[in-house]
Amino acid sequence: MKKMHWRMQKKSFNELLPQGKGTKDNYIYVIVNKDNENLGFIWYQKYKEDIGFICDFLILEKYRKQGYGKQTLLMLEKEAIEMGFNKILLNVFKYNKPAYSLYKSLEYEVIDEKNQNISMLKNLKIINI
């Protein structure tokens, strides 16, 4: 069963990233600590002109609850603003309570819920009137 899942996942990556990590408007980072240990990865892409979408985000289990997820998202948000994005969109499964709590703590707001999927959005720029 795992092999079939891997093939399906690989096919999906190949369709979404036809030029691999060089695919236009896609940004993939390996997350490392000060000792250069691989902690996980984050992948986001341009969704609309001013909206970035987090496609996938993983902190390896042994590094969770140490602030790496929060630090990664804050760095991504800073880069997204520099690139002209005003919002970041993501999806999280309802049962993934640690991830949901992290996103809520960083002011991502629920915009839609369907089955086991929650869509969340964060406004990155505050417009002064």
Short mmCIF file of N, CA and C in Angstrom, two decimals:
data_model
loop_
_atom_site.label_atom_id
_atom_site.label_comp_id
_atom_site.label_asym_id
_atom_site.label_seq_id
_atom_site.Cartn_x
_atom_site.Cartn_y
_atom_site.Cartn_z
N MET A 1 0.82 -1.20 0.00
CA MET A 1 0.00 0.00 0.00
C MET A 1 0.86 1.26 0.00
N LYS A 2 1.94 1.28 0.77
CA LYS A 2 2.78 2.47 0.82
C LYS A 2 3.38 2.77 -0.55
N LYS A 3 3.79 1.73 -1.30
CA LYS A 3 4.36 1.95 -2.62
C LYS A 3 3.38 2.64 -3.54
N MET A 4 2.15 2.21 -3.52
CA MET A 4 1.13 2.83 -4.37
C MET A 4 0.94 4.30 -3.97
N HIS A 5 0.91 4.56 -2.69
CA HIS A 5 0.77 5.94 -2.21
C HIS A 5 1.94 6.79 -2.71
N TRP A 6 3.17 6.25 -2.62
CA TRP A 6 4.35 6.98 -3.06
C TRP A 6 4.27 7.28 -4.55
N ARG A 7 3.83 6.30 -5.34
CA ARG A 7 3.70 6.54 -6.78
C ARG A 7 2.68 7.63 -7.07
N MET A 8 1.57 7.60 -6.36
CA MET A 8 0.55 8.62 -6.56
C MET A 8 1.10 9.98 -6.16
N GLN A 9 1.82 10.04 -5.05
CA GLN A 9 2.38 11.29 -4.59
C GLN A 9 3.43 11.79 -5.59
N LYS A 10 4.28 10.90 -6.08
CA LYS A 10 5.30 11.29 -7.05
C LYS A 10 4.66 11.83 -8.32
N LYS A 11 3.60 11.17 -8.79
CA LYS A 11 2.89 11.64 -9.97
C LYS A 11 2.35 13.05 -9.73
N SER A 12 1.77 13.27 -8.56
CA SER A 12 1.23 14.58 -8.23
C SER A 12 2.32 15.64 -8.24
N PHE A 13 3.48 15.36 -7.61
CA PHE A 13 4.59 16.31 -7.63
C PHE A 13 5.03 16.59 -9.06
N ASN A 14 5.13 15.55 -9.88
CA ASN A 14 5.56 15.74 -11.26
C ASN A 14 4.57 16.60 -12.05
N GLU A 15 3.29 16.46 -11.77
CA GLU A 15 2.29 17.28 -12.45
C GLU A 15 2.33 18.72 -11.95
N LEU A 16 2.50 18.89 -10.64
CA LEU A 16 2.50 20.23 -10.05
C LEU A 16 3.82 20.97 -10.27
N LEU A 17 4.89 20.20 -10.41
CA LEU A 17 6.22 20.79 -10.58
C LEU A 17 6.89 20.20 -11.82
N PRO A 18 6.39 20.53 -13.01
CA PRO A 18 6.93 19.91 -14.23
C PRO A 18 8.41 20.20 -14.46
N GLN A 19 8.94 21.30 -13.96
CA GLN A 19 10.36 21.60 -14.08
C GLN A 19 11.08 21.37 -12.75
N GLY A 20 10.50 20.51 -11.91
CA GLY A 20 11.11 20.22 -10.61
C GLY A 20 11.13 21.46 -9.74
N LYS A 21 12.17 21.59 -8.91
CA LYS A 21 12.23 22.73 -8.00
C LYS A 21 12.40 24.06 -8.71
N GLY A 22 12.68 24.03 -10.01
CA GLY A 22 12.80 25.25 -10.79
C GLY A 22 11.50 25.70 -11.43
N THR A 23 10.40 25.02 -11.12
CA THR A 23 9.10 25.38 -11.69
C THR A 23 8.73 26.80 -11.27
N LYS A 24 8.36 27.60 -12.25
CA LYS A 24 8.02 29.01 -12.02
C LYS A 24 6.97 29.17 -10.93
N ASP A 25 7.16 30.19 -10.10
CA ASP A 25 6.23 30.59 -9.04
C ASP A 25 6.06 29.54 -7.95
N ASN A 26 7.03 28.65 -7.79
CA ASN A 26 7.03 27.66 -6.71
C ASN A 26 8.31 27.84 -5.91
N TYR A 27 8.18 27.76 -4.59
CA TYR A 27 9.30 28.01 -3.70
C TYR A 27 9.37 26.86 -2.70
N ILE A 28 10.46 26.11 -2.76
CA ILE A 28 10.63 24.92 -1.93
C ILE A 28 11.91 25.09 -1.13
N TYR A 29 11.78 24.93 0.19
CA TYR A 29 12.93 25.09 1.07
C TYR A 29 13.08 23.89 1.99
N VAL A 30 14.31 23.45 2.17
CA VAL A 30 14.62 22.49 3.20
C VAL A 30 14.91 23.30 4.46
N ILE A 31 14.33 22.89 5.56
CA ILE A 31 14.50 23.61 6.82
C ILE A 31 15.62 22.93 7.59
N VAL A 32 16.63 23.72 7.97
CA VAL A 32 17.76 23.19 8.73
C VAL A 32 17.98 24.03 9.98
N ASN A 33 18.61 23.42 10.98
CA ASN A 33 18.94 24.16 12.19
C ASN A 33 20.39 24.65 12.11
N LYS A 34 20.87 25.24 13.19
CA LYS A 34 22.23 25.80 13.18
C LYS A 34 23.31 24.74 13.00
N ASP A 35 22.98 23.48 13.31
CA ASP A 35 23.92 22.37 13.11
C ASP A 35 23.77 21.74 11.72
N ASN A 36 22.99 22.38 10.86
CA ASN A 36 22.75 21.93 9.49
C ASN A 36 22.03 20.57 9.43
N GLU A 37 21.23 20.26 10.46
CA GLU A 37 20.42 19.05 10.45
C GLU A 37 19.13 19.34 9.69
N ASN A 38 18.70 18.41 8.88
CA ASN A 38 17.47 18.55 8.12
C ASN A 38 16.29 18.38 9.07
N LEU A 39 15.48 19.44 9.21
CA LEU A 39 14.32 19.43 10.12
C LEU A 39 13.01 19.16 9.39
N GLY A 40 12.98 19.40 8.09
CA GLY A 40 11.76 19.26 7.32
C GLY A 40 11.83 20.10 6.06
N PHE A 41 10.65 20.48 5.56
CA PHE A 41 10.61 21.30 4.34
C PHE A 41 9.31 22.09 4.30
N ILE A 42 9.31 23.11 3.46
CA ILE A 42 8.09 23.87 3.19
C ILE A 42 8.08 24.20 1.71
N TRP A 43 6.90 24.12 1.13
CA TRP A 43 6.70 24.40 -0.29
C TRP A 43 5.49 25.31 -0.41
N TYR A 44 5.69 26.45 -1.03
CA TYR A 44 4.55 27.32 -1.34
C TYR A 44 4.66 27.82 -2.76
N GLN A 45 3.55 28.32 -3.25
CA GLN A 45 3.52 28.79 -4.63
C GLN A 45 2.63 30.02 -4.76
N LYS A 46 2.81 30.71 -5.86
CA LYS A 46 1.93 31.82 -6.19
C LYS A 46 0.59 31.22 -6.59
N TYR A 47 -0.46 31.60 -5.86
CA TYR A 47 -1.80 31.07 -6.11
C TYR A 47 -2.58 32.03 -7.01
N LYS A 48 -2.56 33.28 -6.64
CA LYS A 48 -3.14 34.38 -7.43
C LYS A 48 -2.13 35.51 -7.36
N GLU A 49 -2.41 36.59 -8.02
CA GLU A 49 -1.44 37.68 -8.12
C GLU A 49 -0.87 38.09 -6.76
N ASP A 50 -1.72 38.18 -5.74
CA ASP A 50 -1.23 38.65 -4.44
C ASP A 50 -1.41 37.61 -3.32
N ILE A 51 -1.62 36.35 -3.69
CA ILE A 51 -1.85 35.31 -2.69
C ILE A 51 -0.87 34.15 -2.89
N GLY A 52 -0.20 33.78 -1.81
CA GLY A 52 0.64 32.60 -1.81
C GLY A 52 -0.13 31.45 -1.19
N PHE A 53 0.16 30.23 -1.62
CA PHE A 53 -0.51 29.05 -1.09
C PHE A 53 0.53 28.05 -0.60
N ILE A 54 0.42 27.66 0.66
CA ILE A 54 1.33 26.66 1.22
C ILE A 54 0.84 25.29 0.76
N CYS A 55 1.61 24.66 -0.11
CA CYS A 55 1.25 23.36 -0.68
C CYS A 55 1.56 22.23 0.28
N ASP A 56 2.70 22.32 0.94
CA ASP A 56 3.12 21.25 1.84
C ASP A 56 4.10 21.83 2.85
N PHE A 57 4.02 21.31 4.07
CA PHE A 57 4.86 21.81 5.17
C PHE A 57 5.05 20.67 6.14
N LEU A 58 6.29 20.36 6.45
CA LEU A 58 6.56 19.26 7.37
C LEU A 58 7.76 19.58 8.23
N ILE A 59 7.58 19.44 9.52
CA ILE A 59 8.68 19.41 10.47
C ILE A 59 8.76 17.97 10.95
N LEU A 60 9.94 17.36 10.83
CA LEU A 60 10.10 15.97 11.26
C LEU A 60 9.71 15.82 12.72
N GLU A 61 9.11 14.70 13.05
CA GLU A 61 8.50 14.50 14.36
C GLU A 61 9.45 14.79 15.52
N LYS A 62 10.70 14.37 15.43
CA LYS A 62 11.61 14.57 16.56
C LYS A 62 11.98 16.04 16.79
N TYR A 63 11.65 16.92 15.84
CA TYR A 63 11.95 18.34 15.98
C TYR A 63 10.71 19.19 16.27
N ARG A 64 9.56 18.55 16.39
CA ARG A 64 8.32 19.29 16.64
C ARG A 64 8.28 19.83 18.07
N LYS A 65 7.45 20.86 18.25
CA LYS A 65 7.25 21.51 19.55
C LYS A 65 8.53 22.16 20.08
N GLN A 66 9.36 22.62 19.15
CA GLN A 66 10.59 23.31 19.52
C GLN A 66 10.66 24.71 18.89
N GLY A 67 9.56 25.13 18.25
CA GLY A 67 9.50 26.46 17.66
C GLY A 67 9.93 26.54 16.20
N TYR A 68 10.36 25.43 15.62
CA TYR A 68 10.82 25.47 14.23
C TYR A 68 9.68 25.76 13.25
N GLY A 69 8.51 25.21 13.51
CA GLY A 69 7.37 25.46 12.63
C GLY A 69 6.99 26.92 12.62
N LYS A 70 6.90 27.50 13.80
CA LYS A 70 6.54 28.91 13.91
C LYS A 70 7.59 29.79 13.24
N GLN A 71 8.85 29.52 13.51
CA GLN A 71 9.93 30.31 12.92
C GLN A 71 9.92 30.20 11.40
N THR A 72 9.67 29.01 10.89
CA THR A 72 9.61 28.80 9.44
C THR A 72 8.49 29.61 8.81
N LEU A 73 7.30 29.56 9.43
CA LEU A 73 6.16 30.31 8.87
C LEU A 73 6.41 31.81 8.93
N LEU A 74 7.00 32.30 9.99
CA LEU A 74 7.29 33.73 10.08
C LEU A 74 8.29 34.16 9.00
N MET A 75 9.28 33.32 8.74
CA MET A 75 10.24 33.63 7.67
C MET A 75 9.56 33.60 6.31
N LEU A 76 8.69 32.61 6.09
CA LEU A 76 7.95 32.52 4.83
C LEU A 76 7.08 33.76 4.64
N GLU A 77 6.39 34.18 5.69
CA GLU A 77 5.53 35.36 5.59
C GLU A 77 6.34 36.60 5.23
N LYS A 78 7.52 36.75 5.84
CA LYS A 78 8.37 37.89 5.52
C LYS A 78 8.77 37.87 4.05
N GLU A 79 9.19 36.71 3.57
CA GLU A 79 9.57 36.58 2.16
C GLU A 79 8.38 36.84 1.25
N ALA A 80 7.22 36.32 1.61
CA ALA A 80 6.01 36.49 0.80
C ALA A 80 5.66 37.98 0.65
N ILE A 81 5.79 38.73 1.73
CA ILE A 81 5.53 40.18 1.67
C ILE A 81 6.53 40.84 0.70
N GLU A 82 7.80 40.47 0.81
CA GLU A 82 8.83 41.03 -0.07
C GLU A 82 8.55 40.70 -1.54
N MET A 83 7.88 39.58 -1.79
CA MET A 83 7.56 39.17 -3.15
C MET A 83 6.24 39.76 -3.64
N GLY A 84 5.56 40.53 -2.79
CA GLY A 84 4.34 41.20 -3.20
C GLY A 84 3.05 40.49 -2.83
N PHE A 85 3.13 39.40 -2.08
CA PHE A 85 1.92 38.72 -1.63
C PHE A 85 1.30 39.48 -0.46
N ASN A 86 -0.02 39.58 -0.46
CA ASN A 86 -0.75 40.21 0.64
C ASN A 86 -1.38 39.18 1.57
N LYS A 87 -1.50 37.94 1.09
CA LYS A 87 -2.17 36.90 1.86
C LYS A 87 -1.47 35.56 1.65
N ILE A 88 -1.62 34.70 2.64
CA ILE A 88 -1.16 33.32 2.54
C ILE A 88 -2.35 32.42 2.84
N LEU A 89 -2.54 31.44 1.98
CA LEU A 89 -3.64 30.49 2.08
C LEU A 89 -3.04 29.11 2.33
N LEU A 90 -3.75 28.28 3.10
CA LEU A 90 -3.30 26.92 3.34
C LEU A 90 -4.49 26.04 3.67
N ASN A 91 -4.26 24.74 3.60
CA ASN A 91 -5.26 23.76 4.02
C ASN A 91 -4.64 22.89 5.10
N VAL A 92 -5.46 22.50 6.07
CA VAL A 92 -5.01 21.62 7.14
C VAL A 92 -6.14 20.63 7.44
N PHE A 93 -5.77 19.40 7.77
CA PHE A 93 -6.78 18.41 8.14
C PHE A 93 -7.27 18.70 9.55
N LYS A 94 -8.58 18.51 9.78
CA LYS A 94 -9.18 18.76 11.10
C LYS A 94 -8.49 17.98 12.20
N TYR A 95 -8.07 16.76 11.90
CA TYR A 95 -7.46 15.92 12.93
C TYR A 95 -6.03 16.34 13.27
N ASN A 96 -5.43 17.23 12.48
CA ASN A 96 -4.07 17.68 12.74
C ASN A 96 -4.11 18.89 13.68
N LYS A 97 -4.48 18.61 14.91
CA LYS A 97 -4.67 19.68 15.90
C LYS A 97 -3.41 20.49 16.19
N PRO A 98 -2.21 19.87 16.26
CA PRO A 98 -1.01 20.69 16.49
C PRO A 98 -0.79 21.72 15.38
N ALA A 99 -0.95 21.31 14.12
CA ALA A 99 -0.75 22.25 13.01
C ALA A 99 -1.82 23.33 13.05
N TYR A 100 -3.07 22.94 13.27
CA TYR A 100 -4.17 23.91 13.34
C TYR A 100 -3.89 24.94 14.44
N SER A 101 -3.44 24.48 15.60
CA SER A 101 -3.14 25.39 16.71
C SER A 101 -2.01 26.34 16.34
N LEU A 102 -1.00 25.83 15.65
CA LEU A 102 0.10 26.69 15.22
C LEU A 102 -0.41 27.79 14.30
N TYR A 103 -1.20 27.42 13.31
CA TYR A 103 -1.73 28.42 12.36
C TYR A 103 -2.61 29.45 13.07
N LYS A 104 -3.46 28.98 13.98
CA LYS A 104 -4.31 29.91 14.74
C LYS A 104 -3.45 30.88 15.56
N SER A 105 -2.38 30.38 16.16
CA SER A 105 -1.52 31.23 16.98
C SER A 105 -0.83 32.31 16.16
N LEU A 106 -0.70 32.07 14.86
CA LEU A 106 -0.08 33.04 13.95
C LEU A 106 -1.13 33.86 13.18
N GLU A 107 -2.37 33.79 13.65
CA GLU A 107 -3.48 34.61 13.13
C GLU A 107 -3.99 34.20 11.76
N TYR A 108 -3.83 32.93 11.41
CA TYR A 108 -4.51 32.40 10.22
C TYR A 108 -5.96 32.20 10.63
N GLU A 109 -6.88 32.59 9.75
CA GLU A 109 -8.30 32.49 10.04
C GLU A 109 -8.96 31.45 9.16
N VAL A 110 -9.90 30.72 9.76
CA VAL A 110 -10.65 29.71 9.01
C VAL A 110 -11.56 30.42 8.02
N ILE A 111 -11.48 30.02 6.75
CA ILE A 111 -12.35 30.62 5.74
C ILE A 111 -13.30 29.60 5.13
N ASP A 112 -13.00 28.29 5.35
CA ASP A 112 -13.87 27.25 4.80
C ASP A 112 -13.57 25.92 5.50
N GLU A 113 -14.60 25.11 5.64
CA GLU A 113 -14.46 23.76 6.19
C GLU A 113 -15.28 22.81 5.34
N LYS A 114 -14.62 21.76 4.85
CA LYS A 114 -15.31 20.72 4.08
C LYS A 114 -14.77 19.38 4.52
N ASN A 115 -15.66 18.49 4.93
CA ASN A 115 -15.27 17.16 5.40
C ASN A 115 -14.16 17.28 6.44
N GLN A 116 -13.00 16.73 6.15
CA GLN A 116 -11.88 16.78 7.11
C GLN A 116 -10.88 17.89 6.80
N ASN A 117 -11.22 18.78 5.87
CA ASN A 117 -10.29 19.81 5.43
C ASN A 117 -10.72 21.20 5.90
N ILE A 118 -9.77 21.94 6.42
CA ILE A 118 -10.00 23.33 6.83
C ILE A 118 -9.10 24.22 5.97
N SER A 119 -9.68 25.23 5.35
CA SER A 119 -8.91 26.23 4.62
C SER A 119 -8.72 27.44 5.52
N MET A 120 -7.48 27.94 5.56
CA MET A 120 -7.15 29.08 6.42
C MET A 120 -6.43 30.13 5.60
N LEU A 121 -6.60 31.38 6.00
CA LEU A 121 -6.02 32.51 5.29
C LEU A 121 -5.45 33.49 6.29
N LYS A 122 -4.33 34.07 5.94
CA LYS A 122 -3.74 35.13 6.76
C LYS A 122 -3.48 36.35 5.89
N ASN A 123 -3.96 37.50 6.35
CA ASN A 123 -3.64 38.77 5.71
C ASN A 123 -2.27 39.20 6.20
N LEU A 124 -1.38 39.44 5.27
CA LEU A 124 0.00 39.78 5.64
C LEU A 124 0.22 41.27 5.79
N LYS A 125 -0.56 42.05 5.09
CA LYS A 125 -0.37 43.50 5.14
C LYS A 125 -1.61 44.15 5.70
N ILE A 126 -1.39 45.10 6.60
CA ILE A 126 -2.49 45.88 7.13
C ILE A 126 -2.55 47.18 6.33
N ILE A 127 -3.69 47.45 5.77
CA ILE A 127 -3.86 48.64 4.95
C ILE A 127 -4.29 49.79 5.85
N ASN A 128 -3.52 50.87 5.83
CA ASN A 128 -3.86 52.06 6.60
C ASN A 128 -4.79 52.95 5.79
N ILE A 129 -5.90 53.33 6.39
CA ILE A 129 -6.86 54.19 5.70
C ILE A 129 -6.76 55.60 6.20
#
